[in-house]
Amino acid sequence: MLKKYYIPRLIQYFTVLFIGVTLVFVIPRLLPSNPVEHQLSRMMAQGQYLDPSAIQAIRETLEQLYGLKGGIFEQYVDYFKRLFTGDLGPSFTQFPTPVTTLIRQSLPWTLGLLLASLSISWIVGTVLGGIRVSFPRSKLARLIELLIMGVRPIPYYIVALVLLILFAFLWPIFPMSGGYRMGVKPGFNLPFILDLLRHAFLPILSMVIIEIGGWFLQMRNVASNIVEEDYVVYAEASGLPKAKIIFMYIVRNAIIPQITGFALNIGFIFGGALITEIVFAYPGMGYLLYSAILAGDYNLIMGINIFSIVGVSTAMLIVDLIYPLLDPRVRYQ
Amino acid sequence: MAILEVDNLKAYYVTQTFGRSSTVRAVDGVSFHVNKNEIYGIAGESGCGKSTLLKAISGLVKPPLQILGGEIRYNFADQQLNILDLKDEKQRRRLRGARISLIPQGSMSVLNPVRRIKKSFEDVIYAHLDVSEGEFEELVKNHLEALGLDWTVMHTYPHQLSGGMRQRVTIALSTILRPEIIFADEPTTALDVVVQRGVIQLIKKIKEEQQNTLILVTHDMSVHATLCDRLAVMYAGEIVEEGDVKSLFGSPKHPYTSMLLSSLPKIGDKSARVSAPGAPPSLANPPAGCRFHPRCPYAVDRCRQETPALRQLNETHRVACFLQEAGSMELQGRAANEQ
Ligand SMILES: Nc1ncnc2c1ncn2[C@@H]1O[C@H](COP(=O)(O)OP(=O)(O)OP(=O)(O)O)[C@@H](O)[C@H]1O
Ligand SMILES: [Mg+2]
């Protein structure tokens, strides 16, 4: 089991990481614009006067800082060395703040937002999907299904904007934007936490509304196939109590793809929720990436990408590692 | 004495697609009885309603399957009941698995893949009996031993067992509570010939030991020939012939039965096996008259218009065919000549 299952997956994990991180190194270097020249021209455009020798000095300092000094191979080795010490370089736009500091500031916001919406929509969608299949004649369950299917095709940003207009503008019970109110002191105290929840409510709600549908559908489809399986028919033919059949036969088998789906989605959290964070001006990773792209902040873009790559591939590794616990058919091959 | 009596049973699949309802008349007016302690076989090609019949009589009816008429009476020693009168699903559950037991078709997948075999046994036993853990183990140990199975299978998952082993375990599980009636739906179909024989022997052994009644569905006529006391032949949702195995195999009266039997190999016969030409009709829209007439080599006008009733030929033999009715001597003679 260890040799045949876990070792190949660990090897695969590190290979994917290596390739992804290498791509992050290669792609910016293929771009026609040079970040150092970009930065220099911006300094000049701001009307600073610099004599040529000063320009040269700045250029060399910048190249040093951004890891653009020397031959391509030298840069590559240097890049990995810096990665291992946790140094992703300085941000261009908020020079000289290190990229890691910026990410560290944004990450908790995104984590909170996305973990909450992912968990809520997963739980609600899974439970409703299970109920829909277990009680096929329930009118209420059918009504809920209709509602979910009706909401699902609406584009996400419309839901977000409608919520914003309804509950922050027309009936302003929630704030329009931001992660917390200016003037409230961040810290572990009740007023701040309440303010935090008030700000997070609409963004989370907007994502939950849209994401419930996917979880509901997957659970419903998988479970309604399982209901037809011979082992469920046999359980019924053997007179098992209905609750036992629902939980230990239908749900227990249908939950496997739900759990792996959940774990995979945790990986995507590190990229942030771009549209949500823009619409609600929420200070998370998506917003950070958005402003980094607008400003051409290469180091920051690369840093966020590396975080995403590590996040997604680690999530996939976790899925592979927990799968045998969920399904004995994988465990005993 | 009849332990099970089925009277004019109609079980249809009623489905709604895009507002249009369609009805598959999978079991359409079936009557028969099964005697205590006998092995009653049900034969017929794929899709003629055998599994549906078993589901209906074991009370496993849920949409789209509906019972549209008929009676299903069980005469247990201490209790007589019509299962269609049991409106409460709980009462039916108490019956299933304990007094009547169904081994469903698809023996490879009737055990929950994520549950150890022992858990499956616990599920069934604790659903019907209030026993301690020690009593549970003793009950299962004795049963397994009687069937020649080893206790170690209890710790495995279904996918770790071979097909034959899985089927044995399923049979053990279905008979652990000594049901009075066992319905077995194609118990040997997915298995290779050698394993098939073992499984058949196992079924026979249990039946002799527990003295219960067995209803065996398979389209394999040779299994019927070796195991059954009486046999019903189904075609397109109806029983077309029924009789004790000897007379039915010896002198089949319905052309469809002859067709099924002619596909059986006989010792010393080297001629090629003819399989039945054509296919059973769609049960959503069965042909008028005798449902077999489009494939019947002896069909006459009457067969296209009237439906033959299942008539008693003699004490043990019933058939639904105009060939066998008085006044059709000429036809009968022709049939005999051609055979
Ligand atoms: N859930 C269902 N919905 C609609 N029609 C069905 C359903 N299940 C079975 N049928 C139809 O009912 C008819 C009888 O099916 P049934 O499974 O009873 O046949 P069978 O004799 O057991 O065949 P086999 O030998 O293949 O098991 C078939 O025509 C089949 O297509
Ligand atoms: Mg069948």
XYZ file of C-alpha atoms and ligand atoms in Angstrom:
704
model
C 0.000 0.000 0.000
C 2.708 2.470 1.010
C 4.906 1.596 -1.914
C 2.190 1.193 -4.511
C -0.061 4.019 -3.486
C 1.546 6.711 -1.358
C 5.076 6.926 -2.768
C 3.993 7.474 -6.403
C 1.615 10.168 -5.263
C 4.277 11.983 -3.260
C 6.600 11.849 -6.270
C 3.824 13.199 -8.447
C 3.205 15.986 -5.956
C 6.769 17.216 -5.939
C 7.017 16.938 -9.713
C 3.928 19.082 -10.185
C 5.222 21.640 -7.692
C 8.588 21.789 -9.430
C 7.065 22.248 -12.884
C 4.575 24.849 -11.673
C 7.170 26.890 -9.858
C 9.464 26.699 -12.895
C 6.688 27.982 -15.139
C 6.203 30.913 -12.795
C 9.896 31.655 -13.291
C 9.857 31.264 -17.079
C 6.666 33.039 -18.134
C 7.475 36.597 -16.968
C 10.854 36.318 -18.684
C 9.126 35.592 -21.977
C 7.109 38.780 -21.728
C 8.234 41.690 -23.941
C 8.207 44.265 -21.151
C 11.064 44.400 -18.698
C 9.970 45.146 -15.150
C 13.142 47.049 -14.355
C 12.772 49.390 -17.317
C 9.082 49.667 -16.468
C 9.947 50.804 -12.968
C 12.614 53.206 -14.180
C 10.379 54.845 -16.728
C 7.754 55.269 -14.086
C 10.220 57.034 -11.812
C 11.143 59.334 -14.677
C 7.517 59.950 -15.566
C 6.971 61.161 -12.042
C 9.298 63.994 -12.985
C 12.312 62.938 -10.965
C 15.558 64.093 -12.452
C 18.239 61.386 -12.488
C 21.637 61.585 -14.062
C 22.706 58.619 -16.218
C 25.090 57.178 -13.637
C 22.361 57.244 -11.006
C 20.013 55.523 -13.437
C 22.599 52.832 -13.978
C 23.007 52.373 -10.231
C 19.289 52.116 -9.693
C 18.968 49.672 -12.587
C 21.594 47.395 -11.054
C 20.010 47.556 -7.627
C 16.624 46.741 -9.097
C 17.974 43.827 -11.123
C 19.597 42.509 -7.994
C 16.375 42.833 -6.052
C 14.166 41.251 -8.667
C 16.551 38.414 -9.351
C 17.213 39.515 -12.911
C 20.970 39.658 -12.602
C 23.298 37.354 -14.489
C 22.567 34.570 -16.981
C 19.232 32.785 -17.091
C 20.569 29.672 -15.369
C 22.152 31.725 -12.622
C 18.818 33.487 -12.127
C 17.021 30.157 -11.959
C 19.265 28.746 -9.254
C 19.065 31.996 -7.355
C 15.254 31.938 -7.677
C 15.028 28.543 -6.007
C 17.485 29.555 -3.307
C 15.315 32.536 -2.464
C 12.144 30.468 -2.560
C 13.508 28.087 0.034
C 14.300 30.951 2.369
C 10.766 32.252 1.885
C 11.887 35.323 -0.003
C 9.637 36.259 -2.908
C 11.279 39.641 -3.444
C 9.897 43.148 -2.958
C 6.681 44.451 -4.448
C 7.197 46.958 -7.262
C 4.283 49.149 -6.419
C 4.661 49.189 -2.669
C 8.431 49.218 -2.757
C 10.194 48.003 -0.654
C 7.501 45.985 1.150
C 8.247 42.285 0.596
C 5.678 40.346 -1.401
C 5.309 37.864 1.448
C 4.184 40.628 3.774
C 1.484 41.714 1.339
C 0.298 38.163 0.918
C 0.341 37.589 4.635
C -1.909 40.615 5.060
C -4.401 39.499 2.429
C -4.456 35.776 3.003
C -6.476 35.694 6.256
C -9.280 37.723 4.650
C -9.528 35.396 1.720
C -9.200 32.288 3.861
C -12.000 33.417 6.140
C -14.266 34.411 3.294
C -13.761 31.345 1.147
C -13.557 28.724 3.888
C -16.837 30.017 5.291
C -18.664 30.116 1.961
C -17.230 26.786 0.843
C -18.190 25.047 4.086
C -21.662 26.527 4.275
C -22.527 25.815 0.656
C -21.037 22.322 0.867
C -22.990 21.381 3.973
C -26.274 22.867 2.801
C -25.962 21.543 -0.753
C -24.968 18.061 0.367
C -27.702 17.772 2.972
C -30.401 19.071 0.620
C -29.227 16.783 -2.188
C -29.335 13.815 0.173
C -32.810 14.735 1.365
C -34.046 15.186 -2.198
C -33.026 11.629 -3.066
C -34.017 9.982 0.210
C -37.514 11.449 0.164
C -38.395 11.538 -3.532
C -42.029 12.332 -2.865
C -41.459 15.268 -0.532
C -43.066 18.407 -2.008
C -40.814 20.696 0.011
C -37.672 19.001 -1.267
C -38.905 19.372 -4.826
C -39.644 23.052 -4.275
C -36.132 23.606 -2.925
C -34.709 21.814 -5.928
C -36.656 24.084 -8.266
C -35.367 27.142 -6.430
C -31.755 26.003 -6.555
C -31.978 25.135 -10.224
C -33.534 28.519 -10.932
C -30.781 30.463 -9.193
C -27.895 28.405 -10.560
C -27.685 29.847 -14.092
C -27.616 33.484 -12.882
C -24.110 34.923 -13.410
C -22.291 35.374 -10.148
C -21.638 39.110 -10.425
C -25.343 39.782 -10.908
C -26.174 38.009 -7.663
C -23.422 39.952 -5.908
C -24.555 43.304 -7.319
C -28.216 42.642 -6.557
C -27.379 41.787 -2.951
C -25.260 44.887 -2.710
C -28.002 47.125 -4.091
C -30.705 45.532 -1.943
C -28.969 45.240 1.405
C -26.300 47.912 1.312
C -27.934 50.648 -0.724
C -31.745 50.499 -0.763
C -31.995 49.000 2.696
C -28.553 49.659 4.123
C -28.243 47.073 6.864
C -24.869 45.910 5.598
C -21.795 47.934 4.614
C -21.029 48.585 0.962
C -17.408 47.578 0.977
C -14.272 46.702 2.860
C -13.263 44.125 5.412
C -13.878 46.196 8.538
C -14.854 49.737 9.415
C -12.205 52.397 9.615
C -11.729 53.352 13.214
C -12.546 49.961 14.701
C -9.362 48.629 16.158
C -8.483 45.196 14.761
C -8.030 42.695 17.540
C -9.667 39.853 19.317
C -12.583 41.733 20.808
C -16.330 41.542 20.362
C -16.969 44.845 18.545
C -14.308 44.027 15.974
C -15.540 40.474 15.412
C -19.120 41.663 14.981
C -17.962 44.286 12.531
C -15.953 41.638 10.685
C -19.011 39.399 10.361
C -21.151 42.289 9.188
C -18.680 43.038 6.415
C -18.255 39.406 5.439
C -21.965 38.604 5.400
C -22.916 39.785 1.924
C -19.788 38.457 0.148
C -20.247 35.066 1.790
C -23.979 34.994 1.095
C -23.432 35.822 -2.579
C -20.975 32.950 -2.983
C -23.107 30.505 -0.995
C -26.172 31.231 -3.137
C -24.286 30.338 -6.287
C -22.213 27.452 -4.965
C -24.993 25.507 -3.233
C -26.282 24.495 -6.672
C -23.150 22.614 -7.680
C -22.910 20.644 -4.447
C -26.638 19.950 -4.479
C -26.558 18.695 -8.059
C -23.529 16.470 -7.562
C -24.975 14.949 -4.401
C -28.385 14.467 -6.004
C -26.999 12.855 -9.139
C -24.576 10.540 -7.380
C -27.095 9.548 -4.732
C -29.911 8.924 -7.186
C -27.649 6.521 -9.042
C -26.774 4.799 -5.792
C -30.454 4.388 -4.904
C -30.734 2.129 -7.955
C -27.694 0.078 -6.993
C -28.223 -3.591 -6.219
C -26.889 -3.220 -2.697
C -29.552 -0.651 -1.848
C -32.298 -2.818 -3.357
C -30.920 -5.730 -1.360
C -30.850 -3.706 1.844
C -34.492 -2.889 1.266
C -35.270 -6.491 0.447
C -33.674 -7.478 3.747
C -35.945 -5.165 5.681
C -33.294 -2.827 7.073
C -34.641 0.291 8.799
C -34.996 3.237 6.453
C -32.608 5.437 8.421
C -29.895 2.795 8.196
C -30.329 2.503 4.439
C -30.206 6.257 3.964
C -27.131 6.871 6.086
C -25.020 3.730 5.827
C -25.899 2.699 2.283
C -26.883 5.748 0.232
C -25.230 8.725 1.921
C -22.124 6.829 2.958
C -21.388 5.972 -0.672
C -22.551 9.254 -2.195
C -20.447 11.324 0.176
C -17.134 10.090 -1.233
C -17.069 12.382 -4.291
C -18.467 15.214 -2.148
C -15.551 14.996 0.261
C -12.920 14.859 -2.452
C -14.604 17.798 -4.164
C -14.486 19.770 -0.933
C -10.807 19.057 -0.403
C -9.972 20.059 -3.980
C -11.829 23.331 -3.576
C -9.820 24.236 -0.504
C -6.815 24.351 -2.831
C -8.411 26.997 -5.004
C -8.851 29.287 -2.020
C -5.295 30.582 -2.264
C -6.008 32.265 -5.572
C -8.733 34.288 -3.904
C -12.225 35.086 -5.114
C -11.460 37.710 -7.718
C -14.933 38.978 -8.593
C -16.311 38.839 -5.062
C -13.395 40.764 -3.670
C -13.616 43.383 -6.410
C -17.373 43.876 -6.117
C -17.246 44.134 -2.331
C -13.805 45.806 -2.249
C -12.707 43.066 0.095
C -8.998 43.119 0.987
C -8.215 39.501 0.035
C -5.910 37.678 -2.338
C -8.147 38.214 -5.358
C -8.134 41.932 -4.816
C -4.384 41.882 -4.296
C -3.861 39.947 -7.527
C -6.176 42.291 -9.387
C -4.270 45.389 -8.317
C -0.962 43.634 -8.959
C -2.011 42.896 -12.539
C -3.226 46.467 -13.076
C 0.045 47.868 -11.791
C 2.272 45.329 -13.531
C 3.688 44.228 -10.191
C 5.500 41.101 -11.431
C 6.940 39.946 -8.146
C 3.566 40.120 -6.501
C 1.859 38.263 -9.369
C 4.523 35.570 -9.221
C 4.210 35.304 -5.467
C 0.448 34.860 -5.577
C 0.804 32.296 -8.349
C 3.270 30.294 -6.322
C 0.846 30.302 -3.408
C -1.949 29.080 -5.699
C 0.178 26.332 -7.161
C 1.213 25.101 -3.749
C -2.381 25.336 -2.534
C -3.968 23.434 -5.393
C -1.385 20.690 -5.583
C -1.342 20.216 -1.820
C -5.116 19.909 -1.857
C -4.863 17.279 -4.576
C -2.280 15.419 -2.541
C -4.565 15.521 0.477
C -7.415 14.127 -1.616
C -5.205 11.264 -2.716
C -4.113 10.636 0.857
C -7.603 10.582 2.354
C -9.268 8.667 -0.477
C -8.258 5.215 0.830
C -9.859 6.090 4.156
C -13.159 6.727 2.405
C -13.201 3.884 -0.077
C -11.926 0.436 0.886
C -11.786 -0.543 -2.785
C -8.758 1.729 -3.104
C -7.330 0.678 0.228
C -7.060 -3.021 -0.563
C -6.012 -3.234 -4.162
C -50.454 -26.727 0.914
C -49.883 -23.440 -0.864
C -47.670 -21.063 1.072
C -47.975 -18.360 -1.575
C -50.945 -17.601 -3.783
C -50.800 -14.933 -6.450
C -54.010 -13.933 -8.119
C -54.282 -11.923 -11.330
C -51.363 -9.699 -10.355
C -50.740 -6.587 -12.433
C -47.533 -4.661 -11.816
C -46.789 -1.818 -14.220
C -44.024 0.736 -14.518
C -45.748 4.071 -14.927
C -43.374 6.847 -15.910
C -43.927 10.476 -16.791
C -41.619 12.035 -19.323
C -42.318 15.584 -20.423
C -45.910 15.287 -19.264
C -46.586 12.144 -21.278
C -47.098 9.059 -19.231
C -45.997 5.692 -20.486
C -46.897 2.340 -19.030
C -44.744 -0.768 -19.189
C -46.967 -3.730 -18.420
C -44.158 -5.801 -16.941
C -46.424 -8.208 -15.048
C -49.852 -8.431 -16.611
C -52.402 -10.672 -14.982
C -50.265 -13.403 -13.461
C -51.791 -16.147 -11.287
C -49.983 -19.046 -9.671
C -49.399 -20.687 -6.341
C -46.317 -22.127 -4.696
C -46.522 -25.110 -2.372
C -44.760 -25.293 0.926
C -41.299 -26.793 0.684
C -41.122 -26.941 -3.077
C -38.719 -25.337 -5.510
C -40.711 -23.324 -7.985
C -38.902 -22.129 -11.081
C -39.686 -19.140 -13.261
C -38.168 -19.097 -16.741
C -38.306 -16.720 -19.676
C -36.193 -14.501 -21.850
C -34.714 -11.218 -20.714
C -37.270 -8.476 -20.209
C -40.351 -10.651 -19.801
C -40.981 -9.428 -16.252
C -39.404 -12.057 -13.992
C -37.606 -9.630 -11.713
C -40.619 -7.357 -11.585
C -42.765 -10.279 -10.492
C -40.367 -11.088 -7.643
C -40.209 -7.458 -6.541
C -43.991 -7.234 -6.490
C -44.537 -10.388 -4.481
C -41.862 -9.517 -1.954
C -43.496 -6.125 -1.413
C -40.607 -4.112 -2.858
C -42.816 -1.722 -4.737
C -41.791 1.867 -5.220
C -42.231 4.286 -8.097
C -42.190 3.904 -11.014
C -43.405 0.380 -10.216
C -47.086 0.228 -9.233
C -49.461 -2.582 -8.437
C -52.639 -2.074 -10.428
C -54.532 -5.107 -9.322
C -54.498 -8.604 -7.942
C -53.761 -10.338 -4.688
C -50.635 -11.767 -3.080
C -51.450 -14.051 -0.164
C -48.945 -15.653 2.173
C -50.089 -18.596 4.261
C -47.549 -18.865 7.031
C -48.108 -21.456 9.737
C -49.141 -18.845 12.285
C -50.398 -16.102 10.076
C -52.167 -15.439 6.803
C -51.777 -12.144 5.061
C -52.200 -10.308 1.826
C -49.049 -8.278 1.383
C -50.912 -5.647 -0.619
C -53.041 -4.954 2.449
C -49.972 -3.990 4.428
C -50.123 -0.279 3.806
C -47.558 0.459 6.480
C -44.030 0.158 5.097
C -42.809 -0.850 8.581
C -44.938 -4.000 8.543
C -43.526 -4.962 5.168
C -40.002 -4.387 6.408
C -40.605 -6.738 9.310
C -41.541 -9.433 6.812
C -38.707 -8.898 4.381
C -35.428 -10.501 5.271
C -36.988 -12.420 8.147
C -39.912 -14.433 6.754
C -39.436 -13.815 3.055
C -36.037 -13.206 1.600
C -35.038 -11.893 -1.801
C -31.649 -12.468 -3.372
C -31.777 -9.803 -6.059
C -30.365 -10.024 -9.543
C -26.807 -8.719 -9.876
C -25.141 -10.929 -7.327
C -21.813 -9.208 -7.910
C -23.007 -5.950 -6.449
C -25.582 -6.733 -3.795
C -23.177 -6.123 -0.932
C -22.392 -2.580 0.166
C -18.852 -1.904 -1.133
C -17.828 0.268 1.824
C -19.024 -2.105 4.545
C -17.260 -5.188 5.831
C -19.249 -8.407 5.446
C -19.707 -8.581 9.208
C -21.386 -5.176 9.188
C -23.811 -6.377 6.535
C -24.686 -9.369 8.696
C -25.157 -7.085 11.690
C -27.415 -4.829 9.656
C -29.704 -7.691 8.682
C -29.745 -9.510 12.006
C -30.170 -6.494 14.247
C -32.936 -5.236 11.980
C -35.035 -8.239 12.940
C -33.686 -9.776 16.131
C -32.889 -8.354 19.511
C -29.751 -10.364 20.229
C -26.541 -9.768 22.135
C -23.164 -9.685 20.460
C -22.382 -13.184 21.695
C -25.635 -14.555 20.335
C -24.979 -12.768 17.077
C -21.582 -14.419 16.699
C -22.918 -17.825 17.576
C -25.777 -17.506 15.130
C -23.491 -16.454 12.300
C -20.754 -18.969 13.149
C -23.178 -21.882 13.122
C -24.737 -20.774 9.872
C -21.427 -20.239 8.113
C -20.162 -23.566 9.333
C -23.236 -25.344 8.041
C -22.646 -23.764 4.651
C -18.942 -24.576 4.642
C -17.861 -20.940 4.848
C -15.050 -19.622 6.975
C -15.514 -16.991 9.664
C -12.626 -14.979 8.206
C -14.839 -13.743 5.353
C -16.582 -11.606 7.944
C -13.604 -9.272 8.094
C -13.331 -8.699 4.369
C -14.849 -6.169 2.045
C -16.995 -7.443 -0.847
C -14.463 -6.526 -3.541
C -11.867 -8.745 -1.891
C -13.975 -11.832 -2.572
C -14.292 -13.760 -5.804
C -17.613 -13.753 -7.633
C -18.549 -17.224 -6.429
C -17.563 -16.395 -2.871
C -19.563 -13.204 -2.950
C -22.615 -15.101 -4.102
C -22.166 -17.689 -1.337
C -21.912 -14.921 1.235
C -25.032 -13.295 -0.177
C -26.892 -16.577 0.037
C -25.672 -17.075 3.590
C -26.835 -13.594 4.480
C -30.227 -14.114 2.857
C -30.865 -17.314 4.757
C -29.394 -16.473 8.155
C -32.820 -15.779 9.653
C -34.297 -18.992 8.243
C -36.877 -17.313 6.038
C -39.891 -19.372 5.096
C -39.705 -18.317 1.473
C -36.599 -17.450 -0.511
C -36.777 -15.670 -3.828
C -33.585 -16.064 -5.826
C -33.276 -13.896 -8.930
C -30.693 -15.303 -11.362
C -28.399 -16.524 -8.560
C -25.965 -18.203 -10.916
C -26.046 -16.091 -14.038
C -22.838 -14.102 -13.540
C -20.794 -17.140 -12.505
C -18.762 -19.598 -14.527
C -20.060 -23.126 -14.920
C -18.002 -24.817 -12.199
C -18.827 -22.170 -9.620
C -22.465 -22.290 -10.738
C -22.696 -25.929 -9.770
C -21.284 -25.200 -6.304
C -23.744 -22.395 -5.743
C -26.668 -24.548 -6.845
C -25.573 -27.271 -4.476
C -25.353 -24.710 -1.691
C -28.894 -23.519 -2.348
C -30.119 -27.097 -2.364
C -28.346 -27.845 0.894
C -29.812 -24.849 2.676
C -33.239 -25.680 1.416
C -32.997 -29.244 2.694
C -31.658 -28.148 6.020
C -34.026 -25.251 6.653
C -37.059 -26.817 4.998
C -38.103 -23.616 3.320
C -39.724 -22.789 0.020
C -37.624 -21.559 -2.854
C -38.665 -19.585 -5.893
C -35.906 -19.615 -8.426
C -35.763 -17.250 -11.373
C -33.368 -17.907 -14.190
C -33.445 -18.110 -17.934
C -31.093 -21.086 -17.749
C -33.352 -24.066 -18.474
C -30.741 -26.594 -17.385
C -30.696 -25.105 -13.889
C -34.460 -25.474 -13.763
C -34.211 -29.048 -14.946
C -31.792 -30.020 -12.174
C -33.349 -28.097 -9.288
C -37.031 -27.380 -9.642
C -40.176 -29.286 -8.785
C -42.481 -27.098 -10.828
C -41.766 -24.496 -13.450
C -43.583 -21.475 -14.865
C -42.624 -20.069 -18.248
C -43.144 -16.347 -18.623
C -43.476 -14.475 -21.858
C -44.074 -10.725 -22.184
C -45.450 -10.260 -18.687
C -47.633 -13.351 -18.643
C -47.309 -16.963 -17.605
C -47.779 -18.990 -20.777
C -47.162 -22.435 -19.370
C -46.772 -24.000 -15.978
C -46.308 -27.572 -14.927
C -44.214 -30.026 -12.969
C -40.738 -30.202 -14.394
C -41.039 -33.731 -15.689
C -44.116 -33.196 -17.811
C -43.069 -29.735 -18.874
C -39.671 -30.859 -20.104
C -41.069 -34.134 -21.366
C -43.929 -32.748 -23.409
C -43.957 -28.971 -23.609
C -47.311 -27.704 -24.761
C -46.599 -24.082 -25.583
C -44.564 -23.287 -28.713
C -42.541 -20.791 -26.667
C -41.554 -23.463 -24.156
C -40.477 -25.715 -27.017
C -38.438 -22.859 -28.370
C -36.665 -22.354 -25.026
C -36.030 -26.086 -24.684
C -34.704 -26.489 -28.191
C -31.897 -24.128 -27.255
C -30.780 -26.630 -24.603
C -27.945 -29.008 -25.491
C -28.795 -32.713 -25.315
C -26.327 -35.497 -24.781
C -25.404 -37.164 -28.041
C -27.093 -34.510 -30.126
C -24.532 -32.961 -32.434
C -26.856 -30.705 -34.451
C -26.418 -26.974 -34.022
C -28.438 -25.297 -31.301
C -31.157 -23.081 -32.654
C -31.744 -20.054 -30.544
C -35.225 -18.590 -30.537
C -35.649 -16.309 -33.530
C -36.885 -12.792 -32.919
C -37.107 -10.970 -29.608
C -39.807 -10.427 -26.974
C -42.126 -7.492 -27.727
C -41.995 -4.137 -26.023
C -44.133 -4.265 -22.912
C -45.095 -0.642 -23.363
C -47.074 -1.692 -26.405
C -47.554 -5.478 -26.508
C -49.115 -7.077 -29.585
C -52.836 -7.802 -29.577
C -54.103 -11.347 -29.178
C -51.582 -13.910 -28.017
C -48.435 -11.934 -27.272
C -46.300 -14.663 -28.759
C -48.030 -14.763 -32.139
C -45.491 -12.635 -34.077
C -42.808 -15.241 -33.321
C -44.994 -18.325 -33.341
C -44.589 -20.699 -36.260
C -48.152 -22.011 -35.773
C -50.000 -18.745 -35.409
C -53.430 -18.543 -37.054
C -55.894 -15.672 -37.359
C -57.474 -16.422 -34.028
C -54.103 -15.955 -32.254
C -53.854 -12.439 -33.658
C -57.255 -11.410 -32.334
C -58.031 -13.301 -29.146
C -55.945 -13.718 -26.040
C -55.670 -17.349 -24.888
C -56.372 -17.907 -21.201
C -54.084 -19.998 -18.992
C -56.091 -23.240 -18.942
C -55.718 -26.292 -16.802
C -54.698 -29.229 -19.029
C -54.523 -31.761 -16.251
C -53.860 -31.686 -12.553
C -50.316 -30.432 -12.845
C -50.131 -28.685 -16.176
C -51.480 -25.332 -17.355
C -50.972 -23.670 -20.716
C -52.187 -20.558 -22.530
C -52.383 -21.570 -26.172
C -55.188 -22.149 -28.646
C -53.264 -25.107 -30.029
C -54.203 -27.034 -26.926
C -57.910 -26.234 -26.968
C -60.491 -28.766 -28.036
C -61.418 -28.267 -31.669
C -57.905 -27.366 -32.624
C -56.960 -30.953 -33.228
C -55.988 -30.207 -36.774
C -53.558 -27.528 -35.653
C -52.180 -29.745 -32.984
C -51.532 -32.472 -35.468
C -49.684 -30.051 -37.685
C -47.599 -28.906 -34.774
C -46.750 -32.478 -33.878
C -45.717 -33.241 -37.434
C -43.396 -30.320 -37.622
C -41.692 -31.100 -34.344
N -37.547 1.023 -13.514
C -38.165 0.690 -14.667
N -38.853 1.614 -15.368
C -39.484 1.296 -16.528
N -39.469 0.077 -17.061
C -38.798 -0.895 -16.418
C -38.106 -0.642 -15.193
N -37.507 -1.780 -14.780
C -37.816 -2.707 -15.711
N -38.591 -2.193 -16.691
C -39.150 -2.889 -17.854
O -40.000 -3.917 -17.402
C -39.854 -5.061 -18.211
C -39.571 -6.279 -17.358
O -38.333 -6.113 -16.693
P -37.742 -7.204 -15.703
O -36.506 -6.644 -15.116
O -38.808 -7.644 -14.781
O -37.385 -8.365 -16.721
P -36.630 -9.742 -16.438
O -37.492 -10.808 -16.953
O -36.179 -9.815 -15.036
O -35.372 -9.618 -17.406
P -33.866 -10.080 -17.140
O -33.798 -11.521 -17.487
O -33.093 -9.234 -18.103
O -33.549 -9.795 -15.736
C -38.750 -4.769 -19.205
O -39.349 -4.469 -20.437
C -38.062 -3.577 -18.648
O -37.612 -2.743 -19.689
Mg -34.429 -9.854 -14.088
